[in-house]
PDB file of C-alpha atoms in Angstrom:
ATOM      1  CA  UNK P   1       0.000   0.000   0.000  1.00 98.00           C
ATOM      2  CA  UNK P   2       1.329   3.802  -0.787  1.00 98.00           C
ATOM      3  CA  UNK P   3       0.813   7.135  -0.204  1.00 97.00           C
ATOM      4  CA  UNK P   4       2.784   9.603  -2.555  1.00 96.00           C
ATOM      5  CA  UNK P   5       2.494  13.069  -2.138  1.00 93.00           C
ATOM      6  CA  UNK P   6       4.846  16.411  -0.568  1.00 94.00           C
ATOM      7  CA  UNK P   7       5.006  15.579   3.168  1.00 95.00           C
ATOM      8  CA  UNK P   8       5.496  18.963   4.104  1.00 93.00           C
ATOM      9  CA  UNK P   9       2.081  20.090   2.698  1.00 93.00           C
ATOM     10  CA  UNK P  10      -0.287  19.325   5.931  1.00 93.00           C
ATOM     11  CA  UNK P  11      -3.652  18.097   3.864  1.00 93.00           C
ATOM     12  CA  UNK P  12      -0.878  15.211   3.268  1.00 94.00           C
ATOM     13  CA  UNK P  13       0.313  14.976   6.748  1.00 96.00           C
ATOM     14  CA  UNK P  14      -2.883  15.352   8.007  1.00 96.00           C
ATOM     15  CA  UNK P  15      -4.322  12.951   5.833  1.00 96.00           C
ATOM     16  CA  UNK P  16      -1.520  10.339   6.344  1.00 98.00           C
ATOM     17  CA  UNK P  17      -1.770  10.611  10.199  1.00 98.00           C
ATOM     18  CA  UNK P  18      -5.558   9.838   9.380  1.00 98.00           C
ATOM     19  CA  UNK P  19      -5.298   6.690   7.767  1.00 98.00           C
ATOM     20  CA  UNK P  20      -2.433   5.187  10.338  1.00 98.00           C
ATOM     21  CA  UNK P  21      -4.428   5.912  12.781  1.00 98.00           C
ATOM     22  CA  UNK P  22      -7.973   5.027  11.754  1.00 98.00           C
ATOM     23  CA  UNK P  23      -7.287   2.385   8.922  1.00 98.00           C
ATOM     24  CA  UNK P  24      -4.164   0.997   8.562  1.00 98.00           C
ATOM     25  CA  UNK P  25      -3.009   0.098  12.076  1.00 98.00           C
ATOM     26  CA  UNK P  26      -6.271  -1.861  12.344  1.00 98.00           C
ATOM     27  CA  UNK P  27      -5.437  -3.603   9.136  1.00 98.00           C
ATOM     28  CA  UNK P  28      -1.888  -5.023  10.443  1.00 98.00           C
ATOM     29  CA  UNK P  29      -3.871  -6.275  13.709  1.00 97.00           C
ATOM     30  CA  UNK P  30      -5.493  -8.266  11.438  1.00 95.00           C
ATOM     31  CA  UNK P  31      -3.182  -9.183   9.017  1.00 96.00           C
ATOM     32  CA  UNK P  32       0.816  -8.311   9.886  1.00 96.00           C
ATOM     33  CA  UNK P  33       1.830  -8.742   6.331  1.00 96.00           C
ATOM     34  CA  UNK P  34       0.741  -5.034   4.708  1.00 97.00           C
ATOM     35  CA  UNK P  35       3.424  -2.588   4.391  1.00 98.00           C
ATOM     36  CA  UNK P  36       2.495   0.830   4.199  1.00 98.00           C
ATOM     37  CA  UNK P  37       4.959   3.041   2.420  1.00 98.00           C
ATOM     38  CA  UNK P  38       4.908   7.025   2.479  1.00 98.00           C
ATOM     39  CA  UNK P  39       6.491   8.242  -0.392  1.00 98.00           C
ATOM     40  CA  UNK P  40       6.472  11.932  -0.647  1.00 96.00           C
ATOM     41  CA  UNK P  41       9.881  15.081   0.197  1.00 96.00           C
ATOM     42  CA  UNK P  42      10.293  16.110   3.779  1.00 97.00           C
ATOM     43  CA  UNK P  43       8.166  13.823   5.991  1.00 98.00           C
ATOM     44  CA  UNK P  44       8.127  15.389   9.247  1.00 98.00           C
ATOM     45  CA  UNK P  45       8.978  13.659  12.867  1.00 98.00           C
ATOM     46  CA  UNK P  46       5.318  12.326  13.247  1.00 98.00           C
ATOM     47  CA  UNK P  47       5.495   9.810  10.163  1.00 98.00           C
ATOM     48  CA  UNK P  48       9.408   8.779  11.131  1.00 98.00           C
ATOM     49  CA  UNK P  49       8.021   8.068  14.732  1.00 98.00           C
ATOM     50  CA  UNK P  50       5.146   5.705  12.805  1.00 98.00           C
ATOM     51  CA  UNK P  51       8.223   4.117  11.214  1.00 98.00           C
ATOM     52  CA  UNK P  52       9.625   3.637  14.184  1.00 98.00           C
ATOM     53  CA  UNK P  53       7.062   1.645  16.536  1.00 98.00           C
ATOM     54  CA  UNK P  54       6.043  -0.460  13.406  1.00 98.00           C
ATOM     55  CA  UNK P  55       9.331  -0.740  11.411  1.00 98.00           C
ATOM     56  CA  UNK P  56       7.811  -3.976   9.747  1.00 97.00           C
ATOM     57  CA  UNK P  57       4.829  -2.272   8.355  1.00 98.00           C
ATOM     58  CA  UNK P  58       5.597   1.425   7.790  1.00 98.00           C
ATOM     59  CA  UNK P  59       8.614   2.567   5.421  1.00 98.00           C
ATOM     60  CA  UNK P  60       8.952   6.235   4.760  1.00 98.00           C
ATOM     61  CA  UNK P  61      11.065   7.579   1.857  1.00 97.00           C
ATOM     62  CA  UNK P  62      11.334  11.349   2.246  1.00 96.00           C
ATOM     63  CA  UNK P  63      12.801  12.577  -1.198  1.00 96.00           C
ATOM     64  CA  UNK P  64      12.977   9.714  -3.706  1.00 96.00           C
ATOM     65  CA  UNK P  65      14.064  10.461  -7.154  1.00 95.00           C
ATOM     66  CA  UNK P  66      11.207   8.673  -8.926  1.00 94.00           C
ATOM     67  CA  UNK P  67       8.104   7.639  -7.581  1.00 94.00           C
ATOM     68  CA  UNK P  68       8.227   4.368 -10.280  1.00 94.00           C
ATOM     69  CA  UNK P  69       9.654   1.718  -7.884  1.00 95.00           C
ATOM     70  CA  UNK P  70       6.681   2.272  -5.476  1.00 97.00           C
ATOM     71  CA  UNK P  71       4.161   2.139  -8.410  1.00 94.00           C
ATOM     72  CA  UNK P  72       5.371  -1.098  -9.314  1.00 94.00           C
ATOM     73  CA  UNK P  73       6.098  -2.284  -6.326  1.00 95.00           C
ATOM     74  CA  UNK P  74       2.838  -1.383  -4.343  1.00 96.00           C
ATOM     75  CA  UNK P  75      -0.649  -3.086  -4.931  1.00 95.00           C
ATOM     76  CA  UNK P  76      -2.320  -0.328  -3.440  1.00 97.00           C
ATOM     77  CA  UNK P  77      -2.547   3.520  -3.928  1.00 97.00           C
ATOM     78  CA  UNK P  78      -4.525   5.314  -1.051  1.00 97.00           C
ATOM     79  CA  UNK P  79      -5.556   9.326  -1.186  1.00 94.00           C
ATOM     80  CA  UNK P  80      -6.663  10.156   1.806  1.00 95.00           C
ATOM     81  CA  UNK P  81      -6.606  13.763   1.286  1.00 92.00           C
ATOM     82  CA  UNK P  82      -9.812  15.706   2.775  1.00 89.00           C
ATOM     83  CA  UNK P  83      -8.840  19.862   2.145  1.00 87.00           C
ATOM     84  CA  UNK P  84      -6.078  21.672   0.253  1.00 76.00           C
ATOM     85  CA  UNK P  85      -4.550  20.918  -3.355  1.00 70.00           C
ATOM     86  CA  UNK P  86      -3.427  18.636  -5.246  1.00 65.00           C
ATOM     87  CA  UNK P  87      -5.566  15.331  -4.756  1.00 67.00           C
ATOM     88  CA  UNK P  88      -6.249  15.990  -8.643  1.00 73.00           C
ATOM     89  CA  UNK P  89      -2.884  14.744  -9.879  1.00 79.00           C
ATOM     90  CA  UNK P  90      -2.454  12.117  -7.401  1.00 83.00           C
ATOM     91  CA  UNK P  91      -5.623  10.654  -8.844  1.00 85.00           C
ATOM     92  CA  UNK P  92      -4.781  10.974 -12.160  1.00 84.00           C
ATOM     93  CA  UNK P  93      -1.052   9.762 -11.667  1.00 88.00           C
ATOM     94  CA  UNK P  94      -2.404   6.480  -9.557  1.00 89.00           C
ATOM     95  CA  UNK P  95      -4.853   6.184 -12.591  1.00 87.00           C
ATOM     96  CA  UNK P  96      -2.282   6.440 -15.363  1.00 86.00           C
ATOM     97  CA  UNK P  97      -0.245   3.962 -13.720  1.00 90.00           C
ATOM     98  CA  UNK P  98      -2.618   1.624 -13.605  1.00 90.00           C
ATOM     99  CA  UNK P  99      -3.065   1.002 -10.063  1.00 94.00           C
ATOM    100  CA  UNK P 100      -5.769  -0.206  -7.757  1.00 96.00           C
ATOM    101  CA  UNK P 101      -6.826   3.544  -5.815  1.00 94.00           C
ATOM    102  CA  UNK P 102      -8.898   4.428  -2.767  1.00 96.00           C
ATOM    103  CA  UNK P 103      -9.542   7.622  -2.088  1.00 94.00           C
ATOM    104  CA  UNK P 104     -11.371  10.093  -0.209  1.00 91.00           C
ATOM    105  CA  UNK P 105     -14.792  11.624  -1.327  1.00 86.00           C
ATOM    106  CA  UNK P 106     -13.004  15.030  -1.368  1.00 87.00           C
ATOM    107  CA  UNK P 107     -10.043  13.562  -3.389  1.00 80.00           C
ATOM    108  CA  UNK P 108     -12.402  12.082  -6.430  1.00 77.00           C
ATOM    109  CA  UNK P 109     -14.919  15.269  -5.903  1.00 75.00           C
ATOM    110  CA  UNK P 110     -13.449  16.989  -9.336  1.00 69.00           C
ATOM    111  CA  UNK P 111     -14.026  13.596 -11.204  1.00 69.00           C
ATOM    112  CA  UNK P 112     -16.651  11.732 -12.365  1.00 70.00           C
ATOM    113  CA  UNK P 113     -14.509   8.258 -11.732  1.00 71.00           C
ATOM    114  CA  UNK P 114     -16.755   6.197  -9.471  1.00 68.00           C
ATOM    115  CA  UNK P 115     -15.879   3.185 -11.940  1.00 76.00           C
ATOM    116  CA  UNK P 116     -12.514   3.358 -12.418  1.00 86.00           C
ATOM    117  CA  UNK P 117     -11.293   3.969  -8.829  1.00 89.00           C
ATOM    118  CA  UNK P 118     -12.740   3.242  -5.285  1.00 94.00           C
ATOM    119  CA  UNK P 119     -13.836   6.363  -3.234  1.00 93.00           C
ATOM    120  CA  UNK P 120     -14.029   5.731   0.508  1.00 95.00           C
ATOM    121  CA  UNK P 121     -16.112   8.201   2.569  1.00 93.00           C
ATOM    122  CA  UNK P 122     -14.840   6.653   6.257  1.00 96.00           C
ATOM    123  CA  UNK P 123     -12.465   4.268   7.953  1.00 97.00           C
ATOM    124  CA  UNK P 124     -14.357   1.639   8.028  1.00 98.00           C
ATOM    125  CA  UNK P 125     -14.826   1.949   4.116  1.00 97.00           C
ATOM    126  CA  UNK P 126     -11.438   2.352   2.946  1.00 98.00           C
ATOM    127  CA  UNK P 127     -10.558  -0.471   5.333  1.00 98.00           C
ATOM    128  CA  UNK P 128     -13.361  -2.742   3.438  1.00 98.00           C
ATOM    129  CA  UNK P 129     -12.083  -1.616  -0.099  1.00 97.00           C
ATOM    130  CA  UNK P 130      -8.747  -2.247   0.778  1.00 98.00           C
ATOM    131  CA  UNK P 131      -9.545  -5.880   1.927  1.00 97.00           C
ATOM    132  CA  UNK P 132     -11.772  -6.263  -1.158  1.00 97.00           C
ATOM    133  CA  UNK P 133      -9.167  -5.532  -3.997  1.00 97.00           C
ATOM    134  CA  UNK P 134      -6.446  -7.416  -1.823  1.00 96.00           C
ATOM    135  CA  UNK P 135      -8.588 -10.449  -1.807  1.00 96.00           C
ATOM    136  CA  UNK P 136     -10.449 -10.451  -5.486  1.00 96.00           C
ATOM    137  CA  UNK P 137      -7.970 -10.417  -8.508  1.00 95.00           C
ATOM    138  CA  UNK P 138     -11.210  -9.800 -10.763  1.00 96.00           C
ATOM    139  CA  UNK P 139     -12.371  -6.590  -8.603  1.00 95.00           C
ATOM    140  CA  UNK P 140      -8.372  -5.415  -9.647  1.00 94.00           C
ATOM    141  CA  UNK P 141      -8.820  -6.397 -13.351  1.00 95.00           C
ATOM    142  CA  UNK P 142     -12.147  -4.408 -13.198  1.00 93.00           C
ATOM    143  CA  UNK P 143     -10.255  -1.085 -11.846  1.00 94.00           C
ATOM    144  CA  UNK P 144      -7.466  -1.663 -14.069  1.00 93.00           C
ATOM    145  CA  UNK P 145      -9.286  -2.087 -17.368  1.00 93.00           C
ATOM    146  CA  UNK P 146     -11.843   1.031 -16.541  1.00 91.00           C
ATOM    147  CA  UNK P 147      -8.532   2.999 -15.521  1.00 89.00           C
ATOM    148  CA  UNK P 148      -7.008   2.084 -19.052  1.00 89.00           C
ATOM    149  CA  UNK P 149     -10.403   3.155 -20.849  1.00 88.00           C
ATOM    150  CA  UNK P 150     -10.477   6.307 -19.102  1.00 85.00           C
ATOM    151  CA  UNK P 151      -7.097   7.480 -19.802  1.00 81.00           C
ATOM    152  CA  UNK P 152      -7.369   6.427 -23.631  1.00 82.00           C
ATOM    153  CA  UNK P 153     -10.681   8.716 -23.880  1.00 79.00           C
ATOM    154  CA  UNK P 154      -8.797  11.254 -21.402  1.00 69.00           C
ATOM    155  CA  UNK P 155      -7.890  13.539 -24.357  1.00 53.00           C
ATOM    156  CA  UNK P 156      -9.512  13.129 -27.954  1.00 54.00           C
ATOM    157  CA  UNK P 157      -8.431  14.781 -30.680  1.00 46.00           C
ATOM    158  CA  UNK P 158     -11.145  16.626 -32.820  1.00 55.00           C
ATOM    159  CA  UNK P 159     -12.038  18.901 -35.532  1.00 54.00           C
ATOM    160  CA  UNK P 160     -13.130  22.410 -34.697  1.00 56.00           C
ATOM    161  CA  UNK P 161     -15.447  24.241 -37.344  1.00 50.00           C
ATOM    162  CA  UNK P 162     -12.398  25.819 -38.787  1.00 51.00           C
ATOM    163  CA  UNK P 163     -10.963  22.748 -39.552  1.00 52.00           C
ATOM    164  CA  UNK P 164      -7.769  22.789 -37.052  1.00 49.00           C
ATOM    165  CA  UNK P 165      -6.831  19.735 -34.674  1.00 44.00           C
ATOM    166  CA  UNK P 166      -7.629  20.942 -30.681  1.00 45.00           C
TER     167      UNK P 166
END
């Protein structure tokens, strides 16, 4: 599972601190094996101290030169982002790689994407949606082929009445 994002912007922070808390320490109660890594420049003390008490579970990066490694890597992308900027391009970088997404309600609000990512609106639902595409390889094909089909009608070329390509 990943988070990407600037970890000195505090939607991010506050958003990360969020899901620890509320989702993802519940999830390694239940199952020790996910690894949660927070990819993103300048994470501050809070998310190193999260590394820390659950070194087996919780990497973070701080600056990495390319976020490419984590998109392959990870199963997972997670937006928890509920104010502030730039959930937009996180959603449409998780969907142009290809990769499974949760996010929040405020993350997807801009986007009319209900089919080709999940959108959580509590714990207890990006919990479930986690556990649902980590347990059903066709629920991941389903995301993955709507993500595909969404990014090849993402921009169409056209005619306007003068004839020129927009």
């Amino acid at each position: 599972i990943m988070i990407v994002g600037s970890m000195n912007w505090y939607p991010n922070v506050e958003g990360t601190i969020w899901f620890i808390e509320n989702v993802f320490l519940d999830l390694i109660k239940k199952n020790s094996r996910y690894k949660l890594y927070i990819v993103g420049n300048k994470p501050p003390e809070v998310l190193k101290d999260f590394e820390k008490k659950y070194p087996n579970n919780i990497e973070v990066t701080g600056f990495v030169e390319s976020t490419e490694i984590y998109y392959k890597m990870c199963d997972i992308s997670i937006i928890p982002v509920f104010r502030g900027t730039g959930a937009k391009i996180k959603v449409l970088e998780s969907i142009c790689r290809g990769i499974p997404t949760i996010c929040s309600d405020f993350a997807a609000k801009d986007y009319d994407i209900s089919d080709e990512i999940m959108v959580a609106t509590s714990s207890e639902d990006f919990y479930n949606k986690i556990v649902l595409i980590d347990s059903s390889s066709e629920v991941r094909m389903h995301l993955y082929e709507r993500m595909m089909n969404y990014i090849a009608n993402y921009y169409v070329l056209s005619e306007d009445v003068y004839g020129a390509l927009r």
